[in-house]
Amino acid sequence: METSCLPRTPRIPCPNSRISVPGFPRIPGPRIPAGRDTERADMLRGLKAESNERGDAATVAGRVAARKALRTLLAQAPPENRASLLEYVEERAALLRLHARREGAVASFAPLAAGRGNALVKPSTGEVRREGCSCRYPGQLLNVGGYSDVLDAGGGTAQARSASKVGELAATATCACGVGNYVPTCNPEFFTTTSSSPSSATIMGVSATYLAGLGCAISGSQTATLVNMPREELVAARFKPLFIGNGCCSACAWNPYICAYDPCCDDPVCCGNRCLYNPNICSNDPACLPPPPPPPPPVCAHPSSFQLSQGTDIGGGTLHFDFGWGSSTGNLADLSSCTMGERVDYPFTPLPPPLPEVSPNNPTVINWTPTGGVAFDNHSTPGTFRTPYSDVTFTATQIYRYACPCVNGGNWVTIAGPFYITRSVSQNPNGSWKFTITENQGSASINPLP
Amino acid sequence: MRTTASTALICWALASCPDSVAGAPLTAFRAAKESFALYEPIFVEVSVENSEGREIRVDLGKNRKGHLVFDVISPDGSQHDDLRLPDPGAGSTGGVAVAPGETYRQQVLLNEWFPFREPGTYRVFARVDGGSPSTLLIRIEPRDDKALHVVCSDLVQRILQAKGHEQLELARAFSYIEDPVAVPYVARMLSADALFHSQYLLLVSLERIGTPAAAEVLISTLKSKDEDSRDLARDALSRLAGQTSNEALRDRIRSALRGDP
């Protein structure tokens, strides 16, 4: 099952680096370019030369398998592990050579099942053990699948069996990641398994520690007791800590190609990279944005510095005023939540004769948003003056005011006024009539009235 | 449709007029949609395009609409010319600066100029004072309770969420829904305590509607904690009592104004 997290995780599918050993199904491993590693090539040549000292078919087959395994092992080993691997190989080879010389035999060795994603079949039982190691890091050696001392004691058949047996042992002794149900099996039990007749090897004193999330650390020493050989011999080898692999892990239940601890296992969608600000989306989601910064505390602005011009007669009996104001913060835009307005109260409505018969809302309320800073006011008296003319004076009261949520509980605050708007009709000395409107030292008139 | 408005009237600041003469701004009017429900607020977009290479200033009049003039031909052929907003009262100046290549846009409520009280198609000639008119065809659909409810519901939601100037203008638009359908919505808004000094517009609308239900809302407003609302409700009720031919309603209003329980 592919998941959305696969592109994120630099994990490559487990290569078919299946390694065949005598008695095991032979599955081609990856091709390794020749001459890629001089040291490795030299080592391989040396092994080959050793193996060829005794050349029966079974032995050669085992050696070929060993070489392939080693080649694969080396190819897959991360650079930092190659040196220790080579050291191990050479150490083992030297010990075996020593042993072989003492026994008059030819010794070789094969680190058998190694690599990643091996499918191993235990010949004696037919049990298939699939490695489900997660190959999260390309080129990294995940485990050492085991080792085998291939002893050539001079008896071709026995030797072949021995190789096979040891190979089987090696297979099961794998500190394999993901053997079986993918439980990391750095299980010392495997290292103490004694192979069955006709030869047996007891591998002792080896410790393998599974380091959660890291893999296997193999260290200790090996003592193998070989039986049914021309001469029983104790073969001792000393291990150095070999690997601390990085890939052994329990496989994810739904995706054997990733570790159980891989964040993708628990979180197939985001592989653990959840958006910090919204856990319902992944961190790479364009919508994963930090919340907007908290709005700055509201600016408690209110209109100030109200200025009213002197009234101007603009004709037709209309008295015009300009007025302006500022903001207590100096920024008119801060007044956007405020309302500014006028309220005009009349003693009664409609206006009395001979004033035009108009009936303004009483009070007349007009509001606006004060962000402009300037406004004007026209006091006019629309309509037709009623005849016969007579003296009348009618006074309305006007205030300018503002309301801001942060001032006076949002209630109105008078900023100018009260002003008295007086409309009057009076007679001129010449007997004609005139209309006059006054407020705040300004006046306008219609003189004479028609 | 675009017209070239009179530069003399468009010029706001005398100093800027010579610059604007070469290419007067293009003004255009466009209705928000082709047809409206009866009493639905009719919004028209006014745009002023500056195709000059420098900033221009235009004066749209008091509250940026005092210089907008409309002529309306009703479906019955009657003509209503030179419709302007009433001049009295305070208002903000209407100067607008338009940057080069930019277009200034604002919405105006056509109902302020003319009450579209009959279904049919109206031919509207819109202009900035002194300019050439744009023609708009406004189709008013027959009264539709359901459509009006939708309009009211949508407007109420917007009003209660809006603030400042926007709330004021939306409340103004609502006040032109002169249909009894609007009454419960007005009542809801008045009781929501979410209006910031725009109640007065809604009270005016109740007076325009004038039904007993509208009167009841006005009567309940007599006990409002907002002084403006109380006073305006009293004023509206007084007028309503003087105008209605419904005696029961008149008695009810007078009783309420006397403070009878």
JSON list of N, CA and C in Angstrom, two decimals, chain B residues 12 18 48-49 55 63 66 76 125 144 149 157 198 209-210 216 219 225 237 244 257-258:
[
{"chain": "B", "resi": 12, "resn": "TRP", "atom": "N", "xyz": [-13.34, 69.73, -8.17]},
{"chain": "B", "resi": 12, "resn": "TRP", "atom": "CA", "xyz": [-13.63, 69.94, -6.76]},
{"chain": "B", "resi": 12, "resn": "TRP", "atom": "C", "xyz": [-12.75, 71.07, -6.25]},
{"chain": "B", "resi": 18, "resn": "PRO", "atom": "N", "xyz": [-7.81, 72.76, -14.08]},
{"chain": "B", "resi": 18, "resn": "PRO", "atom": "CA", "xyz": [-7.15, 72.79, -15.38]},
{"chain": "B", "resi": 18, "resn": "PRO", "atom": "C", "xyz": [-6.56, 71.44, -15.77]},
{"chain": "B", "resi": 48, "resn": "VAL", "atom": "N", "xyz": [-16.34, 56.38, -11.23]},
{"chain": "B", "resi": 48, "resn": "VAL", "atom": "CA", "xyz": [-15.64, 57.52, -11.83]},
{"chain": "B", "resi": 48, "resn": "VAL", "atom": "C", "xyz": [-14.27, 57.02, -12.24]},
{"chain": "B", "resi": 49, "resn": "GLU", "atom": "N", "xyz": [-14.04, 57.01, -13.54]},
{"chain": "B", "resi": 49, "resn": "GLU", "atom": "CA", "xyz": [-12.79, 56.47, -14.05]},
{"chain": "B", "resi": 49, "resn": "GLU", "atom": "C", "xyz": [-11.85, 57.61, -14.41]},
{"chain": "B", "resi": 55, "resn": "GLU", "atom": "N", "xyz": [-3.63, 62.55, -10.77]},
{"chain": "B", "resi": 55, "resn": "GLU", "atom": "CA", "xyz": [-4.79, 62.42, -9.89]},
{"chain": "B", "resi": 55, "resn": "GLU", "atom": "C", "xyz": [-5.85, 63.47, -10.22]},
{"chain": "B", "resi": 63, "resn": "ASN", "atom": "N", "xyz": [-22.33, 64.06, 1.30]},
{"chain": "B", "resi": 63, "resn": "ASN", "atom": "CA", "xyz": [-22.30, 62.61, 1.56]},
{"chain": "B", "resi": 63, "resn": "ASN", "atom": "C", "xyz": [-22.00, 61.80, 0.30]},
{"chain": "B", "resi": 66, "resn": "GLY", "atom": "N", "xyz": [-24.83, 64.13, -3.02]},
{"chain": "B", "resi": 66, "resn": "GLY", "atom": "CA", "xyz": [-25.63, 65.34, -3.18]},
{"chain": "B", "resi": 66, "resn": "GLY", "atom": "C", "xyz": [-25.64, 65.85, -4.61]},
{"chain": "B", "resi": 76, "resn": "ASP", "atom": "N", "xyz": [-46.07, 53.92, -15.96]},
{"chain": "B", "resi": 76, "resn": "ASP", "atom": "CA", "xyz": [-47.28, 54.53, -16.54]},
{"chain": "B", "resi": 76, "resn": "ASP", "atom": "C", "xyz": [-46.95, 55.73, -17.41]},
{"chain": "B", "resi": 125, "resn": "PHE", "atom": "N", "xyz": [-32.65, 57.99, -15.78]},
{"chain": "B", "resi": 125, "resn": "PHE", "atom": "CA", "xyz": [-31.51, 58.72, -16.36]},
{"chain": "B", "resi": 125, "resn": "PHE", "atom": "C", "xyz": [-30.69, 59.26, -15.19]},
{"chain": "B", "resi": 144, "resn": "ASP", "atom": "N", "xyz": [-44.00, 40.28, -3.85]},
{"chain": "B", "resi": 144, "resn": "ASP", "atom": "CA", "xyz": [-43.75, 38.85, -3.62]},
{"chain": "B", "resi": 144, "resn": "ASP", "atom": "C", "xyz": [-43.30, 38.69, -2.17]},
{"chain": "B", "resi": 149, "resn": "HIS", "atom": "N", "xyz": [-39.24, 38.50, 2.09]},
{"chain": "B", "resi": 149, "resn": "HIS", "atom": "CA", "xyz": [-38.70, 37.87, 3.29]},
{"chain": "B", "resi": 149, "resn": "HIS", "atom": "C", "xyz": [-37.21, 37.55, 3.11]},
{"chain": "B", "resi": 157, "resn": "GLN", "atom": "N", "xyz": [-29.27, 40.23, 8.52]},
{"chain": "B", "resi": 157, "resn": "GLN", "atom": "CA", "xyz": [-28.02, 39.54, 8.87]},
{"chain": "B", "resi": 157, "resn": "GLN", "atom": "C", "xyz": [-26.82, 40.45, 8.61]},
{"chain": "B", "resi": 198, "resn": "SER", "atom": "N", "xyz": [-27.99, 53.65, 14.58]},
{"chain": "B", "resi": 198, "resn": "SER", "atom": "CA", "xyz": [-28.66, 53.69, 13.28]},
{"chain": "B", "resi": 198, "resn": "SER", "atom": "C", "xyz": [-30.13, 53.29, 13.43]},
{"chain": "B", "resi": 209, "resn": "ILE", "atom": "N", "xyz": [-44.39, 52.51, 6.89]},
{"chain": "B", "resi": 209, "resn": "ILE", "atom": "CA", "xyz": [-45.23, 51.31, 6.73]},
{"chain": "B", "resi": 209, "resn": "ILE", "atom": "C", "xyz": [-46.61, 51.58, 7.34]},
{"chain": "B", "resi": 210, "resn": "GLY", "atom": "N", "xyz": [-46.60, 52.09, 8.54]},
{"chain": "B", "resi": 210, "resn": "GLY", "atom": "CA", "xyz": [-47.84, 52.63, 9.10]},
{"chain": "B", "resi": 210, "resn": "GLY", "atom": "C", "xyz": [-48.91, 51.63, 9.49]},
{"chain": "B", "resi": 216, "resn": "GLU", "atom": "N", "xyz": [-47.18, 49.17, 16.75]},
{"chain": "B", "resi": 216, "resn": "GLU", "atom": "CA", "xyz": [-46.86, 48.48, 18.00]},
{"chain": "B", "resi": 216, "resn": "GLU", "atom": "C", "xyz": [-45.36, 48.47, 18.27]},
{"chain": "B", "resi": 219, "resn": "ILE", "atom": "N", "xyz": [-44.53, 51.80, 19.46]},
{"chain": "B", "resi": 219, "resn": "ILE", "atom": "CA", "xyz": [-44.99, 51.98, 20.85]},
{"chain": "B", "resi": 219, "resn": "ILE", "atom": "C", "xyz": [-44.02, 51.32, 21.82]},
{"chain": "B", "resi": 225, "resn": "LYS", "atom": "N", "xyz": [-34.12, 52.48, 25.84]},
{"chain": "B", "resi": 225, "resn": "LYS", "atom": "CA", "xyz": [-33.15, 53.20, 26.66]},
{"chain": "B", "resi": 225, "resn": "LYS", "atom": "C", "xyz": [-32.40, 54.24, 25.83]},
{"chain": "B", "resi": 237, "resn": "LEU", "atom": "N", "xyz": [-45.16, 58.37, 16.02]},
{"chain": "B", "resi": 237, "resn": "LEU", "atom": "CA", "xyz": [-46.51, 57.96, 16.44]},
{"chain": "B", "resi": 237, "resn": "LEU", "atom": "C", "xyz": [-47.48, 59.14, 16.39]},
{"chain": "B", "resi": 244, "resn": "THR", "atom": "N", "xyz": [-53.73, 58.44, 10.27]},
{"chain": "B", "resi": 244, "resn": "THR", "atom": "CA", "xyz": [-54.44, 57.18, 10.03]},
{"chain": "B", "resi": 244, "resn": "THR", "atom": "C", "xyz": [-55.95, 57.36, 10.07]},
{"chain": "B", "resi": 257, "resn": "LEU", "atom": "N", "xyz": [-49.14, 57.20, 23.83]},
{"chain": "B", "resi": 257, "resn": "LEU", "atom": "CA", "xyz": [-48.41, 58.46, 23.99]},
{"chain": "B", "resi": 257, "resn": "LEU", "atom": "C", "xyz": [-48.74, 59.13, 25.32]},
{"chain": "B", "resi": 258, "resn": "ARG", "atom": "N", "xyz": [-49.93, 58.87, 25.81]},
{"chain": "B", "resi": 258, "resn": "ARG", "atom": "CA", "xyz": [-50.29, 59.42, 27.13]},
{"chain": "B", "resi": 258, "resn": "ARG", "atom": "C", "xyz": [-49.61, 58.64, 28.24]}
]
